[in-house]
């Protein structure tokens, strides 16, 4: 009987040890390593085949144009992504209606641009015209962002995180179809400014004037935002509320006012991005904010959502990869229209970042718990 009990104990312990070993086996790490190898091989193969094409090889000037356009596009993504990061840093929520804040500003500037064009001011005084377009766009975007916070988000501030997320998606659809109902669903051509037509030669490289204006504006806005957050009382209050809302309230900080200010700043940045987008692409549409908004969210996640610098870096990287990546990776394997797949590459980056480094480039690298 004793021997039989010992045998049964041994048989019971053996599978337990096997189960423990199976649990300790780093299967997730193995999958990530294999996936990394496949990605590196795919990127290397596609790049090598593209760069060694015997016919239809892209010239150095062509690659330069792709890069410059990518930087300008990334600057627009960065401006929108800053709004996502600011709101997430304060409320730990994703404002998926932020793309429609961007769209509202672009639409407002479109109607103002039409009026300026009719009056002849658009070409006669382009500097004043651009300033008026920026003021009108930022005012409308700021108003929409503040109304979203006051009507849609503030009553749900203490609700579970899923509730504001669903509300944000609903607000996004509401704004899209409201604009479609009032202004129509067709695309509208944005009035052109003759002073922004053509190119400027910078360091021997001809660059479209609209792209130069977009990059310079984004840099100025980023520097201004950084200085505002680090040097002003409101900026310090924003950082305090982001750290701990309850303690900040006990220290005399008006949390509601700080949150409204955060949404307003995000709206201003989105309004500027709306004008730059309209000048570069020459059109506005009721759903024009959806895809750029999602890509800006991707940029914020890539850089580290909640980080101002991370949003800027993520937007720049995403813009360059989206512009250069399809041609670089797919031309060599004779994909007919590689630029049609730029959205696939952008969202693939989002998936890969969430898999390999959920915290983003400037984040912790660990997924958020809670």
XYZ file of N, CA and C in Angstrom, residues 23 30 38 62 112 136 157 159 189 193 206 248 255 259 312 314 341 363:
54
model
N 4.269 26.598 -18.415
C 3.870 27.968 -18.099
C 5.061 28.921 -18.159
N 8.927 34.184 -27.866
C 9.294 33.446 -29.073
C 8.498 33.942 -30.274
N 10.531 37.975 -39.373
C 9.745 38.031 -40.604
C 9.598 39.471 -41.099
N 13.262 62.119 -56.833
C 11.970 61.533 -56.473
C 11.908 61.155 -55.008
N -14.466 81.284 -45.086
C -13.774 82.571 -44.979
C -12.889 82.793 -46.197
N -9.895 82.253 -37.904
C -11.259 81.715 -38.024
C -11.283 80.222 -37.757
N -17.467 62.256 -16.469
C -16.075 62.251 -16.016
C -15.790 61.142 -15.007
N -17.531 58.308 -14.858
C -18.068 57.050 -15.374
C -16.919 56.121 -15.762
N -13.562 72.287 -53.395
C -12.212 72.759 -53.691
C -11.855 73.986 -52.866
N -4.103 80.227 -53.028
C -3.458 81.518 -52.815
C -2.275 81.590 -53.770
N 14.291 72.360 -54.489
C 13.001 73.040 -54.660
C 11.913 72.353 -53.837
N -4.388 68.266 -6.794
C -4.352 69.580 -7.435
C -5.543 70.424 -6.989
N -9.816 72.566 -11.339
C -9.609 71.446 -12.257
C -10.463 71.592 -13.505
N -9.128 71.688 -17.392
C -9.569 70.728 -18.407
C -10.132 71.450 -19.621
N 4.845 64.721 -31.284
C 5.541 65.351 -32.407
C 6.428 64.342 -33.132
N 6.175 61.027 -33.076
C 5.331 60.014 -33.708
C 4.701 60.512 -34.994
N -1.808 51.869 -50.807
C -1.705 51.036 -49.608
C -1.051 51.777 -48.439
N 7.446 56.113 -24.081
C 6.717 55.529 -22.962
C 7.541 54.487 -22.240
